Short mmCIF file of C-alpha atoms in Angstrom, two decimals:
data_model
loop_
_atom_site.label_atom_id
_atom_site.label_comp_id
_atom_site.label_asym_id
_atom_site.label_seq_id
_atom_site.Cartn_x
_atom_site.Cartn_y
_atom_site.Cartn_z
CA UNK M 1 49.51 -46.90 -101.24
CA UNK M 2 46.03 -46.34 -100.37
CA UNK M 3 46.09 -48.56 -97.56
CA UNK M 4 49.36 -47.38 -96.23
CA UNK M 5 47.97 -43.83 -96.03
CA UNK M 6 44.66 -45.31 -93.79
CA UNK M 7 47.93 -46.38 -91.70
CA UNK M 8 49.26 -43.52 -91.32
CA UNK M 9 46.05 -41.39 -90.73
CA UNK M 10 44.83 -43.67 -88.19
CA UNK M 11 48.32 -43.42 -86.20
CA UNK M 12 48.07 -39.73 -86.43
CA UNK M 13 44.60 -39.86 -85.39
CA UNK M 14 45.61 -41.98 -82.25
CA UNK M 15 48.55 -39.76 -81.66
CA UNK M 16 45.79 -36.64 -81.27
CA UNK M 17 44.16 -38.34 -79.16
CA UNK M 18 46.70 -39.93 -76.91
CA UNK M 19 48.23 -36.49 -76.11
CA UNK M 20 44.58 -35.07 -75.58
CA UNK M 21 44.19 -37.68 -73.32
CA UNK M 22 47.51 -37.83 -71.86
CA UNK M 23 46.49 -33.51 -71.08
CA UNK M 24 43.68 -33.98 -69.66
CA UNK M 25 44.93 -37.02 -67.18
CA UNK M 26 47.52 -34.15 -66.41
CA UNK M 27 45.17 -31.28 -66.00
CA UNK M 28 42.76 -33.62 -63.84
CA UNK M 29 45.73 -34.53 -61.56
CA UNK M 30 46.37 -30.87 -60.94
CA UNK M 31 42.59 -29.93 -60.77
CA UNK M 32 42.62 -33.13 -58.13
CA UNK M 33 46.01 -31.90 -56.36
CA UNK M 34 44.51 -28.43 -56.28
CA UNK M 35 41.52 -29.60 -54.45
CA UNK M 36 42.71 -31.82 -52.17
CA UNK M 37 45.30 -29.36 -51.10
CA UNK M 38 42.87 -26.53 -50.42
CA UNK M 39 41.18 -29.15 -48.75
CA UNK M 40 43.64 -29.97 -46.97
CA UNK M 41 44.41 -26.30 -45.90
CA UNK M 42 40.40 -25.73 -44.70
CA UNK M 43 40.12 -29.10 -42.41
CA UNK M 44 43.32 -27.05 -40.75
CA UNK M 45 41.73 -23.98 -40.42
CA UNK M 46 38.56 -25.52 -39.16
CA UNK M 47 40.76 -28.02 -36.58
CA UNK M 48 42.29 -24.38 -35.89
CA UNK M 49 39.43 -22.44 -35.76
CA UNK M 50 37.91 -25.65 -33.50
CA UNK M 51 40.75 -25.37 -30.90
CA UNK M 52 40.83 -21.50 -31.47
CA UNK M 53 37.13 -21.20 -30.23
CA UNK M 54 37.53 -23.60 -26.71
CA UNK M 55 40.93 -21.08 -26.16
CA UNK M 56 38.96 -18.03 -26.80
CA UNK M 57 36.05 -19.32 -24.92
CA UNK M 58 38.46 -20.37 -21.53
CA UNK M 59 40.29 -17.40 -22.05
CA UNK M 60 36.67 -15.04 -21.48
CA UNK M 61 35.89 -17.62 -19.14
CA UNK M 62 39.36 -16.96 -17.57
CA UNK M 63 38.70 -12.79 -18.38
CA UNK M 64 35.78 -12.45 -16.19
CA UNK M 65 36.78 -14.72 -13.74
CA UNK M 66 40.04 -12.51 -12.93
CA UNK M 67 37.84 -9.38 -13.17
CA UNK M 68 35.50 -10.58 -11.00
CA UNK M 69 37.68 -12.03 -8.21
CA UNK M 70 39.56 -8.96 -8.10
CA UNK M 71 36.47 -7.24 -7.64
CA UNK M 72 35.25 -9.75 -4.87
CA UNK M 73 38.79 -8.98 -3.11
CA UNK M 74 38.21 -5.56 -3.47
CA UNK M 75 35.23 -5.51 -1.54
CA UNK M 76 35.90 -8.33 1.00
CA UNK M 77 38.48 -5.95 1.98
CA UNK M 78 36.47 -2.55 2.21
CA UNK M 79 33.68 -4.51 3.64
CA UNK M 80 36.43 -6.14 6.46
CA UNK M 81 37.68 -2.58 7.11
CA UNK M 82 34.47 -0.85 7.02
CA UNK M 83 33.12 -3.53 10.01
CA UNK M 84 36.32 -3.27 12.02
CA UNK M 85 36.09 0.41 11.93
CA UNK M 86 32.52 0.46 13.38
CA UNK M 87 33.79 -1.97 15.98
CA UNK M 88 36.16 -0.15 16.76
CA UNK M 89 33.81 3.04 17.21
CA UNK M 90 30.80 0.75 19.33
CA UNK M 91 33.54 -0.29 21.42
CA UNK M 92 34.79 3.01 22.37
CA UNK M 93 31.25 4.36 22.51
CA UNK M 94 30.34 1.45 25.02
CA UNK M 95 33.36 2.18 27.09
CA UNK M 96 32.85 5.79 26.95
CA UNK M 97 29.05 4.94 28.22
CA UNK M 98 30.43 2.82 31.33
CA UNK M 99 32.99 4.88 32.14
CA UNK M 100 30.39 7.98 32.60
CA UNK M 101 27.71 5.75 34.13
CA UNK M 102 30.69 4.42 36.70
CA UNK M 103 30.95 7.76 37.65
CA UNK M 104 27.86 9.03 37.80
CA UNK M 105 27.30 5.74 39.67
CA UNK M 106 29.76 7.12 42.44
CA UNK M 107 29.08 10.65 42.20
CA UNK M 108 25.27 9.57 43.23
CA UNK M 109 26.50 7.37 46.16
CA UNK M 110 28.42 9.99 47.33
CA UNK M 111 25.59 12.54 46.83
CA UNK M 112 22.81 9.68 48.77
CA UNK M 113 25.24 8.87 51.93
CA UNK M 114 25.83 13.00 52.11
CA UNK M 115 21.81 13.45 52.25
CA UNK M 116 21.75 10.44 54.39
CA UNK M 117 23.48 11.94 56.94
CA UNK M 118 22.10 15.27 56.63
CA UNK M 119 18.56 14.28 57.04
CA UNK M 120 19.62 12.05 60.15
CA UNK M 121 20.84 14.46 61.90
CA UNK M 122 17.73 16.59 61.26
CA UNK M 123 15.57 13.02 62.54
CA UNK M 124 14.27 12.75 58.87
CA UNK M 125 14.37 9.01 57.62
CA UNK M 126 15.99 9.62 54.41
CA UNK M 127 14.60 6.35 52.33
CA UNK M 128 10.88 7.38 53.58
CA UNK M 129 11.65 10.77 51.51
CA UNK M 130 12.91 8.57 48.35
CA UNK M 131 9.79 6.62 48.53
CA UNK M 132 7.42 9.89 48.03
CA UNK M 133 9.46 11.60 45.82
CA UNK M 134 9.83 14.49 47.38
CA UNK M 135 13.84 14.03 47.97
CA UNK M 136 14.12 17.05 45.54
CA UNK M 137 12.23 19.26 47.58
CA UNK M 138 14.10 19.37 50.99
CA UNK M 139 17.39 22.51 50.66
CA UNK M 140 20.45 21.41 51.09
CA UNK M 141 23.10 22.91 53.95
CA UNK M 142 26.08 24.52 51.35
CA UNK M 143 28.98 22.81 53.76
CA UNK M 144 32.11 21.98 51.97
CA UNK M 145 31.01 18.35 51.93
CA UNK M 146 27.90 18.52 50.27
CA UNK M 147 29.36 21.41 48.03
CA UNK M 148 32.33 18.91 47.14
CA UNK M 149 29.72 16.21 46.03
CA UNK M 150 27.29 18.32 43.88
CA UNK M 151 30.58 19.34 42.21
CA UNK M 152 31.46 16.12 41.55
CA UNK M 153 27.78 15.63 40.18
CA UNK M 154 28.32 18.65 37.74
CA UNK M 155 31.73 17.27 36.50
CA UNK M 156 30.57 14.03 35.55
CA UNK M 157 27.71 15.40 33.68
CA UNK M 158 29.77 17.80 31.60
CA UNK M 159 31.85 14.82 30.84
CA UNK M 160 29.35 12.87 29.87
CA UNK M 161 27.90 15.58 27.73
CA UNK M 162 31.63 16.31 26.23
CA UNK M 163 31.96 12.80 25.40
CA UNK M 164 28.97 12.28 23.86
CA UNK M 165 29.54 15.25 21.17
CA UNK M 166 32.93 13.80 20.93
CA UNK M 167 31.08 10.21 19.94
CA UNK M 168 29.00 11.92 17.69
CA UNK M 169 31.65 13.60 15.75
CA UNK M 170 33.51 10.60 15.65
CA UNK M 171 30.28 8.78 14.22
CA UNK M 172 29.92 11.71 11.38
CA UNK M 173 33.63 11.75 10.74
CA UNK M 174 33.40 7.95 10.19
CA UNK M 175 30.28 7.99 7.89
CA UNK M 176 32.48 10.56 5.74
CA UNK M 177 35.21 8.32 5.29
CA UNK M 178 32.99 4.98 4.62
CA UNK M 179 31.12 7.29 1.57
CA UNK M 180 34.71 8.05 0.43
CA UNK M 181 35.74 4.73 0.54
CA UNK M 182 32.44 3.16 -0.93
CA UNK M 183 32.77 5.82 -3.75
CA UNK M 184 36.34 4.64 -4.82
CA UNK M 185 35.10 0.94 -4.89
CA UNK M 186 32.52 1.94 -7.24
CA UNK M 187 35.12 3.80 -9.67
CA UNK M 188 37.71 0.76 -9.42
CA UNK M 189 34.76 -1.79 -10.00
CA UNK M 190 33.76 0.40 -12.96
CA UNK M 191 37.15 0.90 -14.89
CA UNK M 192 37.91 -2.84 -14.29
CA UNK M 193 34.58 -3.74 -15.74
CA UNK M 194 34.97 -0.83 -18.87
CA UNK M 195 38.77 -2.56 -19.53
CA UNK M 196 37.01 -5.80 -19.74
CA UNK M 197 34.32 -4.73 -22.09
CA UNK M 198 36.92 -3.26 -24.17
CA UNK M 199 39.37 -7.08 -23.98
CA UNK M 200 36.14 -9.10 -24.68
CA UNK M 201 35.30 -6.63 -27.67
CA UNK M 202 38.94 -7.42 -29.02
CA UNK M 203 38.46 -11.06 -28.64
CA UNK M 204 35.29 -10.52 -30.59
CA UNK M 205 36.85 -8.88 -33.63
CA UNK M 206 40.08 -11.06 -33.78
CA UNK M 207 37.79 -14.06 -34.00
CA UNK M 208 35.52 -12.42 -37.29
CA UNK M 209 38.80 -11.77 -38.88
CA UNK M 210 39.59 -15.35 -38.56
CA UNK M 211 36.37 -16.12 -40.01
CA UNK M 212 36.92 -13.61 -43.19
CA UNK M 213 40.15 -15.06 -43.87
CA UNK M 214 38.47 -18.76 -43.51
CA UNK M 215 35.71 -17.61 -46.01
CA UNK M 216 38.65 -15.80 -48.58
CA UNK M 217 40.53 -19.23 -48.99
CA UNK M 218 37.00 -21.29 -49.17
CA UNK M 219 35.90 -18.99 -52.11
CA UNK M 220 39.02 -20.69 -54.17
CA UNK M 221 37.49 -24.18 -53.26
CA UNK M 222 34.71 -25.19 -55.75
CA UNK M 223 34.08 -28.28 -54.08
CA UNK M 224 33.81 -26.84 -50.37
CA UNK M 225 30.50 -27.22 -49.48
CA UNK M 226 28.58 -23.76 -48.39
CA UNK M 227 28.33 -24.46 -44.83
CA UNK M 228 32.22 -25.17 -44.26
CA UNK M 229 32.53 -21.23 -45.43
CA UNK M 230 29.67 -19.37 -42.78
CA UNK M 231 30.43 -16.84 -41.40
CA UNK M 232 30.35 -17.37 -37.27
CA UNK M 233 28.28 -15.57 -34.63
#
């Protein structure tokens, strides 16, 4: 009787401890499941977070890069248009110049072979009087052809003298325009740079709430080790 109750206690005894066992084995395996799955999850997020910081980084690379090559275009162009434009201007200065100086040229001829034949017929030699200087001094008969020639000589110097305020107005006009012009690169070059700021500051916060949400799941990992779950730069 005695014996049979030993028996029976001992069975119950390994009957405890079979089903304590047999618990434990089962919450081990789930403790074990649990962490391998969380693992599991944070190697994806840092694989993710891996390929998510090369993307971000080309993609700023990629940012600036567009920024600053429309920028370069920008002022490749003003800079093409602002040359061409004073071209333009020095040519039609230069031919202004030599068209005034061609006939100025001819007035003088005219003016020299009317002298010439003045001072010959007065026995004068007329290149003697160029040579001393004194060509200035000597009065001039008011005939028609002499009078025709000084004309001439007046003409082409108020030309010359129109033209050149012309030039200069055209000069002034064209310095107004290439401020105006230089002032509306600056304000494209700075809202394009300002929108930028703004993109790379909303790549910058979309990347720490990646990071938050990688340190929220970490904090349910006791085995993670501290520096899987730092926060980035």
């Amino acid at each position: 009787m005695s014996r049979s109750k030993s028996i029976s206690r001992k069975r119950g005894s390994d009957s405890s401890l079979n089903k304590s066992e047999s618990k434990k084995r089962v919450v081990d395996d789930f403790d074990a499941g649990f962490s391998s799955d969380f693992k599991d999850i944070m190697s994806a997020l840092r694989q993710i977070k891996e390929k998510a910081n090369k993307d971000g980084q080309k993609k700023i690379k990629e940012m600036i890069s567009s920024v600053a090559s429309e920028i370069r275009s920008k002022i490749d162009q003003l800079n093409s248009k602002l040359v061409k434009d004073r071209q333009d201007f020095a040519m039609a200065y230069s031919e202004n110049l030599t068209e005034c100086g061609d006939f100025l040229e001819h007035e003088t001829a005219k003016i020299k072979e009317v002298y010439e034949k003045f001072y010959k017929k007065k026995g004068v030699n007329f290149e003697s009087l160029l040579n001393l200087g004194v060509f200035e001094k000597f009065s001039v008969d008011k005939d028609k052809e002499k009078g025709d020639s000084f004309e001439g000589m007046r003409d082409a110097v108020h030309n010359l003298t129109e033209n050149n305020s012309r030039m200069l107005m055209r000069n002034e006009q064209l310095e107004t325009k290439e401020k105006h012009l230089i002032s509306e690169q600056e304000m494209f070059c700075a809202e394009k740079i300002a929108k930028l700021v703004v993109s790379l500051e909303k790549e910058k916060q979309d990347d720490k709430t990646f990071s938050t949400l990688k340190i929220t799941l970490g904090s349910f990992l006791v085995n993670a080790s501290d520096e899987d779950f730092l926060p980035d730069d």
